[in-house]
mmCIF file of C-alpha atoms in Angstrom:
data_model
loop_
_atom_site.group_PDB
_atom_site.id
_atom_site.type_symbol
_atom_site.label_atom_id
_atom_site.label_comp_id
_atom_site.label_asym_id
_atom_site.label_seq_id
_atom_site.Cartn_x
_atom_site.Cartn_y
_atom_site.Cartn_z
ATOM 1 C CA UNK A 7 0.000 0.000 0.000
ATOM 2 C CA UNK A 8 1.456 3.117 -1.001
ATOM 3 C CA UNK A 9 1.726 6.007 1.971
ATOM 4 C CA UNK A 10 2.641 9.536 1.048
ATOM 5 C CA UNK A 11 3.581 11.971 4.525
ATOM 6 C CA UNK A 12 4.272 15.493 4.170
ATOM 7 C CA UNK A 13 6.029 17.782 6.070
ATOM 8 C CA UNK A 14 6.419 21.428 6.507
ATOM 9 C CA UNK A 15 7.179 24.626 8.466
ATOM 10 C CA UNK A 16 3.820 25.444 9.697
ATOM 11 C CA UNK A 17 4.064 28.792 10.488
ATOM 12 C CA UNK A 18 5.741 31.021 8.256
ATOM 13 C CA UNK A 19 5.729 35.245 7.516
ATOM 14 C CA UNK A 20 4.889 37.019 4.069
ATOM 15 C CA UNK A 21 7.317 37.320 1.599
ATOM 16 C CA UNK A 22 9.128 33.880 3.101
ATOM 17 C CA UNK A 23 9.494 31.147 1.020
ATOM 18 C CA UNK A 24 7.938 27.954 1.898
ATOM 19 C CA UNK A 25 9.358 24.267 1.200
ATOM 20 C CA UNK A 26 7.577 21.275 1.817
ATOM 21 C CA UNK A 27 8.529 17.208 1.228
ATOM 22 C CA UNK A 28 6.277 14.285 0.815
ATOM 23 C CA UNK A 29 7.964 10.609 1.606
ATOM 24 C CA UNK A 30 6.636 7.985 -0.226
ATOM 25 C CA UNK A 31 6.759 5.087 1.096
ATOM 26 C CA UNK A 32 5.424 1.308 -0.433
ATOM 27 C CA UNK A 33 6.189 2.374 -3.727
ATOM 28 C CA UNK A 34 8.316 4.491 -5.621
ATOM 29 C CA UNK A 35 8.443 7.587 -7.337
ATOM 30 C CA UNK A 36 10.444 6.300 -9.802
ATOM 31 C CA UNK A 37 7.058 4.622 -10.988
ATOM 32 C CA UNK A 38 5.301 5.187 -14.154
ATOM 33 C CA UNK A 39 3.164 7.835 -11.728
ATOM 34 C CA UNK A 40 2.576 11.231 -12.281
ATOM 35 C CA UNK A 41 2.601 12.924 -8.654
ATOM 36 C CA UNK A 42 1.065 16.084 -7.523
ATOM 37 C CA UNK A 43 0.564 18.961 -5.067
ATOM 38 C CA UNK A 44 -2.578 20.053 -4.067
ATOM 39 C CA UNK A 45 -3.785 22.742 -1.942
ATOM 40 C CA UNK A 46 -6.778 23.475 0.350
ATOM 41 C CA UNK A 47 -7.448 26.584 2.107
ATOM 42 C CA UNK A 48 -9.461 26.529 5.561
ATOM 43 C CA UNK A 49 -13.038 25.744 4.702
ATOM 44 C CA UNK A 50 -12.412 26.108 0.810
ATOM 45 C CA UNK A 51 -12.213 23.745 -2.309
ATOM 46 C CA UNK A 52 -9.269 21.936 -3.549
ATOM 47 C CA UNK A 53 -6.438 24.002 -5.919
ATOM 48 C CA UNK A 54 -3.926 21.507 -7.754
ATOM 49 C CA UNK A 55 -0.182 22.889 -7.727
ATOM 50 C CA UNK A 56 1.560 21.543 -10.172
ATOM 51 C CA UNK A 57 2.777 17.652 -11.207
ATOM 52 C CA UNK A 58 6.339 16.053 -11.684
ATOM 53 C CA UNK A 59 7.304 12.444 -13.722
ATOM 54 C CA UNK A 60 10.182 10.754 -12.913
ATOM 55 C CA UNK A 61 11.626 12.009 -16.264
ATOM 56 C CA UNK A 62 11.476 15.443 -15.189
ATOM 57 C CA UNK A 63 8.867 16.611 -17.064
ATOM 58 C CA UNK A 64 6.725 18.965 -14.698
ATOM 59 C CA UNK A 65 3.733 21.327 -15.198
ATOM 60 C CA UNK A 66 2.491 24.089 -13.410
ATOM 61 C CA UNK A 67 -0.742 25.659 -11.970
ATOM 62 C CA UNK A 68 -0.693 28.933 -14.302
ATOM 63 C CA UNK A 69 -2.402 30.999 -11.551
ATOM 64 C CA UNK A 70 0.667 30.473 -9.376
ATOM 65 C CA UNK A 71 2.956 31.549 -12.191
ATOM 66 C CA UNK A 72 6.628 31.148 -11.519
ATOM 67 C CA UNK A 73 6.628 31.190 -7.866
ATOM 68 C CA UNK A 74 6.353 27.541 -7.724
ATOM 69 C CA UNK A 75 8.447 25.035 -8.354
ATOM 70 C CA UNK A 76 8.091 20.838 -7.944
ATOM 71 C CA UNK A 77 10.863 18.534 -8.023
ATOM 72 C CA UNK A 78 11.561 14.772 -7.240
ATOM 73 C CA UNK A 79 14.647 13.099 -5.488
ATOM 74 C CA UNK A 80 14.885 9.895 -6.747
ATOM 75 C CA UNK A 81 17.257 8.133 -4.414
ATOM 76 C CA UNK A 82 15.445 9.209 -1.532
ATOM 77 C CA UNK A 83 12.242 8.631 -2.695
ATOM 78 C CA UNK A 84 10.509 12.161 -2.185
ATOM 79 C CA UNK A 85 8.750 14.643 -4.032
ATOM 80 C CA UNK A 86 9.525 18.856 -2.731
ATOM 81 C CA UNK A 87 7.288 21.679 -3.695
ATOM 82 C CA UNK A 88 9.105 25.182 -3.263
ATOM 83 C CA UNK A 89 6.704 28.523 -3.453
ATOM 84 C CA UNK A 90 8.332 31.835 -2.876
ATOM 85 C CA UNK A 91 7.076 35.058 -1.872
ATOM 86 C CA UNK A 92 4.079 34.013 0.241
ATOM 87 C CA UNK A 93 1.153 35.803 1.517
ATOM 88 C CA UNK A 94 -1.548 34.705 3.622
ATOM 89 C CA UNK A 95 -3.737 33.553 0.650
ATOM 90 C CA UNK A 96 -1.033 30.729 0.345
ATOM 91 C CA UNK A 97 -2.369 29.467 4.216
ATOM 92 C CA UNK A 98 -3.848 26.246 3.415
ATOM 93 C CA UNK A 99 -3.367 22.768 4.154
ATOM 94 C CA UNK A 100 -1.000 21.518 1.358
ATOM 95 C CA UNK A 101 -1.612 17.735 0.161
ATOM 96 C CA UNK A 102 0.716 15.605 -2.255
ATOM 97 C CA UNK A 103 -1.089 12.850 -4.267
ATOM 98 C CA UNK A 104 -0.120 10.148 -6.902
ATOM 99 C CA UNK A 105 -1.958 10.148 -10.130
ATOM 100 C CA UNK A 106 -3.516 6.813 -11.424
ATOM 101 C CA UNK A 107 -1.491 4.873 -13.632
ATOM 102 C CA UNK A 108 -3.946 3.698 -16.227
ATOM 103 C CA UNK A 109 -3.140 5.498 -19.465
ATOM 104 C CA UNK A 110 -5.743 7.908 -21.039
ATOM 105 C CA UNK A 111 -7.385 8.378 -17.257
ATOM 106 C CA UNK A 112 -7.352 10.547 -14.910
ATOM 107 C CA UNK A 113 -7.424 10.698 -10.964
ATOM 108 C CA UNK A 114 -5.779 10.940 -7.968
ATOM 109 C CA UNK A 115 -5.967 7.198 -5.926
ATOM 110 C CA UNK A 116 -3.486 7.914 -3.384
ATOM 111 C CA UNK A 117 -2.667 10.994 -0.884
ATOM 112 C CA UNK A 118 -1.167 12.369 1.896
ATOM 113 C CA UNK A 119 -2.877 13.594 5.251
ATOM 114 C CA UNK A 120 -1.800 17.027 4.591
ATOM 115 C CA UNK A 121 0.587 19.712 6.098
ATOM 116 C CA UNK A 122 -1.542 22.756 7.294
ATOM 117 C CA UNK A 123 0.698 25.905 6.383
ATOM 118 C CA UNK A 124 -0.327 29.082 7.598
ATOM 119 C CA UNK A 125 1.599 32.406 6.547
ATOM 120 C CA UNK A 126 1.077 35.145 8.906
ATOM 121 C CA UNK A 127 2.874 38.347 10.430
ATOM 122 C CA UNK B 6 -8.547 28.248 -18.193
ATOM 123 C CA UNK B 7 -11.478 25.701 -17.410
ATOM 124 C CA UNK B 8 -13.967 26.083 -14.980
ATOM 125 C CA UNK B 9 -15.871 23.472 -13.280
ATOM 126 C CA UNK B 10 -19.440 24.321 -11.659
ATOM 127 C CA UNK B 11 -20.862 21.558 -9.459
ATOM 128 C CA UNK B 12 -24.797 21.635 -8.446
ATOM 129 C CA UNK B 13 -26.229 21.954 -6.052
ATOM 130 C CA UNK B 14 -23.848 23.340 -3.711
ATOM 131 C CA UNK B 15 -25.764 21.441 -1.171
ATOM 132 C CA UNK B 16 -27.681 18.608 -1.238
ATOM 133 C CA UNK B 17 -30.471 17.777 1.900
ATOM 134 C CA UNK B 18 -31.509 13.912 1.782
ATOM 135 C CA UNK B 19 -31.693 11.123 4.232
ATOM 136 C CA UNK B 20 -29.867 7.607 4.126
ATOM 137 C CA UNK B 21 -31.719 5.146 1.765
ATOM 138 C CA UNK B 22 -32.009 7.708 -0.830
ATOM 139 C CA UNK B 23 -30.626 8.219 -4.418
ATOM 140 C CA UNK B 24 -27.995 11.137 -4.483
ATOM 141 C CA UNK B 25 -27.645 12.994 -7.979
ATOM 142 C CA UNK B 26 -24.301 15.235 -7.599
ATOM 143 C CA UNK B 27 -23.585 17.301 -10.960
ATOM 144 C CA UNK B 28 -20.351 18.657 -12.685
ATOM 145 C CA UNK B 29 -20.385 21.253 -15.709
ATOM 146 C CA UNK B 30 -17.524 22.482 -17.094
ATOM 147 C CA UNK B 31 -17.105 25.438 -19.046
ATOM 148 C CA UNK B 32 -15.548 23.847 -22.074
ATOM 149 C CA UNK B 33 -15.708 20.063 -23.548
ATOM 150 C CA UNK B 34 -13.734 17.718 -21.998
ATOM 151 C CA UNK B 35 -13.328 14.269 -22.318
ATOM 152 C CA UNK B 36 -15.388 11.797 -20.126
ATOM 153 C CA UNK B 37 -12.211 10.012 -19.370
ATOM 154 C CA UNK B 38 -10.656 12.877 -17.609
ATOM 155 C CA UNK B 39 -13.010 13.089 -14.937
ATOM 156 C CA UNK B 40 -12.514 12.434 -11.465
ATOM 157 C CA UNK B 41 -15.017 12.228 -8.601
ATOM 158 C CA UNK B 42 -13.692 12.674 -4.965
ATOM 159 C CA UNK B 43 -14.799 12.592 -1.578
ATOM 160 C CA UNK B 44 -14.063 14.034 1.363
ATOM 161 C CA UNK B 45 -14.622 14.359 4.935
ATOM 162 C CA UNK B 46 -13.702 16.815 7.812
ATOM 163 C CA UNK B 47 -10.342 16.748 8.540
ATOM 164 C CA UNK B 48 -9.364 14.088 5.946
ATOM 165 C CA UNK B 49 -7.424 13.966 3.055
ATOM 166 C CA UNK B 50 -10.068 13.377 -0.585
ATOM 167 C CA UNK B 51 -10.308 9.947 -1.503
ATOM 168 C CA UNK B 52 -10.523 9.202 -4.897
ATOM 169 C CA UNK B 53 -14.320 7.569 -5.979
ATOM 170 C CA UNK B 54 -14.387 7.518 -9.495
ATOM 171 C CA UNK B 55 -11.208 7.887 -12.303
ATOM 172 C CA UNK B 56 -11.756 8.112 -15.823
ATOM 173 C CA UNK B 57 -14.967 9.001 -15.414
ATOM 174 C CA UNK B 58 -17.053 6.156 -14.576
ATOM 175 C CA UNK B 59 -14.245 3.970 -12.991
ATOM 176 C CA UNK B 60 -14.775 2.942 -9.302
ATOM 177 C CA UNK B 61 -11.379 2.933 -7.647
ATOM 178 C CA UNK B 62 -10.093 0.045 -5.333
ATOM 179 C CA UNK B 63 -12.516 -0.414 -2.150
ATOM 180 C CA UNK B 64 -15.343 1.643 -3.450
ATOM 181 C CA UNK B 65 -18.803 0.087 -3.053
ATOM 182 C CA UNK B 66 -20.838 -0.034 -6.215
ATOM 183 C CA UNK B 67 -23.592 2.309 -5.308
ATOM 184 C CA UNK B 68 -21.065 5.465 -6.497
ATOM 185 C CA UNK B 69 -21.070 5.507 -10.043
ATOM 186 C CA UNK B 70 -20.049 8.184 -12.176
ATOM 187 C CA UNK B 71 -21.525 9.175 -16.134
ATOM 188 C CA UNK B 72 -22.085 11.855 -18.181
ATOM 189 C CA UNK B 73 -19.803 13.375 -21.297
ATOM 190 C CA UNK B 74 -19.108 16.289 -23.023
ATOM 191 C CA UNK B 75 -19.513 19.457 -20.744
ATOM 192 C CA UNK B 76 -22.061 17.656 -18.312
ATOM 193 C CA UNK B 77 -20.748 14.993 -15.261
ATOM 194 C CA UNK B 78 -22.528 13.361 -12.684
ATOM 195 C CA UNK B 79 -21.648 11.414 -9.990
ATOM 196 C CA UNK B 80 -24.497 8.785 -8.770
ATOM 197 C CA UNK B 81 -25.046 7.106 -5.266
ATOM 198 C CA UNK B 82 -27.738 4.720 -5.560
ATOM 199 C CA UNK B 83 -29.050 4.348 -1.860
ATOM 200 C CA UNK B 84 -27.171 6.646 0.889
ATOM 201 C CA UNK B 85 -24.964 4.994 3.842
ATOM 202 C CA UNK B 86 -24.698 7.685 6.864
ATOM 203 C CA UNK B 87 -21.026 7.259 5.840
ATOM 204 C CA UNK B 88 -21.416 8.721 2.772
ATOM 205 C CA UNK B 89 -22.578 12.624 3.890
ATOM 206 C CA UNK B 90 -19.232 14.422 3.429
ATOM 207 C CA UNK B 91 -18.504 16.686 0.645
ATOM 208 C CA UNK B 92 -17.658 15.881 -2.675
ATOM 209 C CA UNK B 93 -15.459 17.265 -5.485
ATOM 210 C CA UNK B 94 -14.886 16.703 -9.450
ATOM 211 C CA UNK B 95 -12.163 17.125 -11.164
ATOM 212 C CA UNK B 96 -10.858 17.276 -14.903
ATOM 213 C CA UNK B 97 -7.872 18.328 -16.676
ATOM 214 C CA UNK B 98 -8.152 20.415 -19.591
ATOM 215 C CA UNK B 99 -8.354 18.734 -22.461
ATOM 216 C CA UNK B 100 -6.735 20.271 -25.527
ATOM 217 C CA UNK B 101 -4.368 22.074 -22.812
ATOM 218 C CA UNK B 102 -1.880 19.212 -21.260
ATOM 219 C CA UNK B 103 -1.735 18.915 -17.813
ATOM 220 C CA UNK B 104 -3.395 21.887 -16.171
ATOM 221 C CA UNK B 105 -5.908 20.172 -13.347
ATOM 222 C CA UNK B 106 -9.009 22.084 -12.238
ATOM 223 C CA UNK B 107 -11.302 20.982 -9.360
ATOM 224 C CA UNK B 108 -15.039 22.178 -8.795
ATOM 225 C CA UNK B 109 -16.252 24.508 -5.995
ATOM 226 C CA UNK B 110 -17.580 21.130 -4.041
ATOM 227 C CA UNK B 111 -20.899 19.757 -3.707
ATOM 228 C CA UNK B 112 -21.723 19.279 0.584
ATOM 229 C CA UNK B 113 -23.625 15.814 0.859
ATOM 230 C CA UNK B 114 -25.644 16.539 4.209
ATOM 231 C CA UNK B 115 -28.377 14.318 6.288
ATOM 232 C CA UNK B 116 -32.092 16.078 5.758
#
């Protein structure tokens, strides 16, 4: 069964720049998986980040523009999201997730319980 | 950028009955793109349907999912008091690799 924890600062000030990690464990990211961030501010809807593949090949939310950045470490089997420049609209609780595997679908199957961020002065 | 508009925003009904969640999205998209998604307080969303009318691992075959085009629905046939918890869609944009939108959520409550 494959278990994703994240981890995080917590508290943070604007204009710092957050960096998170997700651990996979019972599988690897090496996988033929796409893998995700996802955000969710308190009592709001879900906002995906932006996706990696082991090749390298990532893509971004547009609305988050270059302050974002995803990347994978192999060899310790993680995934890192980076986001500079934060402001309290970035306070939410930050999720990673592995796409489904089956070509031509789409979906989410596993996740993480979540790292609740919260930027404020 | 594609928007996703799920109805109603919430839905009153008691356990036994037959829940109707919908998901429109502002442009066509293809029914294989579609997630459905549930969530609970506190808890991480756990994935219901994937490629649109795909049940994933463990879940029970009252949820199904349907629709095509630029109109989705997610379907639970007769309500457990488990499932009132909120519920999301999601697609990615076809035409427009890799960009992921969700919907606004659809809250499942007990009438």
């Amino acid at each position: 069964q494959v278990q994703l924890q994240e981890s995080g600062p917590g508290l943070m000030k604007p204009s710092e720049t957050l960096s998170l990690t997700c651990v996979v464990s019972g599988g690897s990211v090496s996988s033929n998986n796409w893998w995700s961030w996802v955000r969710q501010p308190p009592g709001k809807g879900l906002e995906w980040i932006a996706e990696i593949f082991h090749s390298g090949s990532a893509h971004y939310n547009p609305s988050l523009g270059s302050r974002v950045a995803i990347s994978m470490d192999e060899s310790n089997n993680h995934l890192s999201l980076r986001l500079t420049s934060v402001t309290a609209a970035d306070t939410a609780t930050y999720y990673c997730a592995r796409h489904v595997s089956v070509p031509t679908t789409r979906g989410f199957d596993f996740w993480g319980r979540g790292v609740q961020v919260t930027v404020s002065s | 950028e594609i928007v996703l508009t799920q109805s109603p925003g919430t839905l009153s009904l008691v356990p036994g009955e037959r829940a109707t969640l919908s998901c429109r999205t502002s442009q066509s998209v293809l029914n294989t793109y579609i997630a459905w998604y549930q969530q609970k307080p506190g808890q991480a969303p756990r994935l219901l349907i994937y490629g649109g009318f795909t049940r994933a691992t463990g879940i029970p075959d009252r949820f199904s999912g349907s629709g095509s085009g630029t109109d989705f629905t997610l379907t639970i046939s007769r309500l457990e008091p488990e499932d009132f918890a909120m519920y999301y869609c999601q697609c990615q944009q076809y035409g427009v690799s890799h960009v992921y939108a969700f919907g606004q959520g659809t809250k499942l409550e007990i009438k």
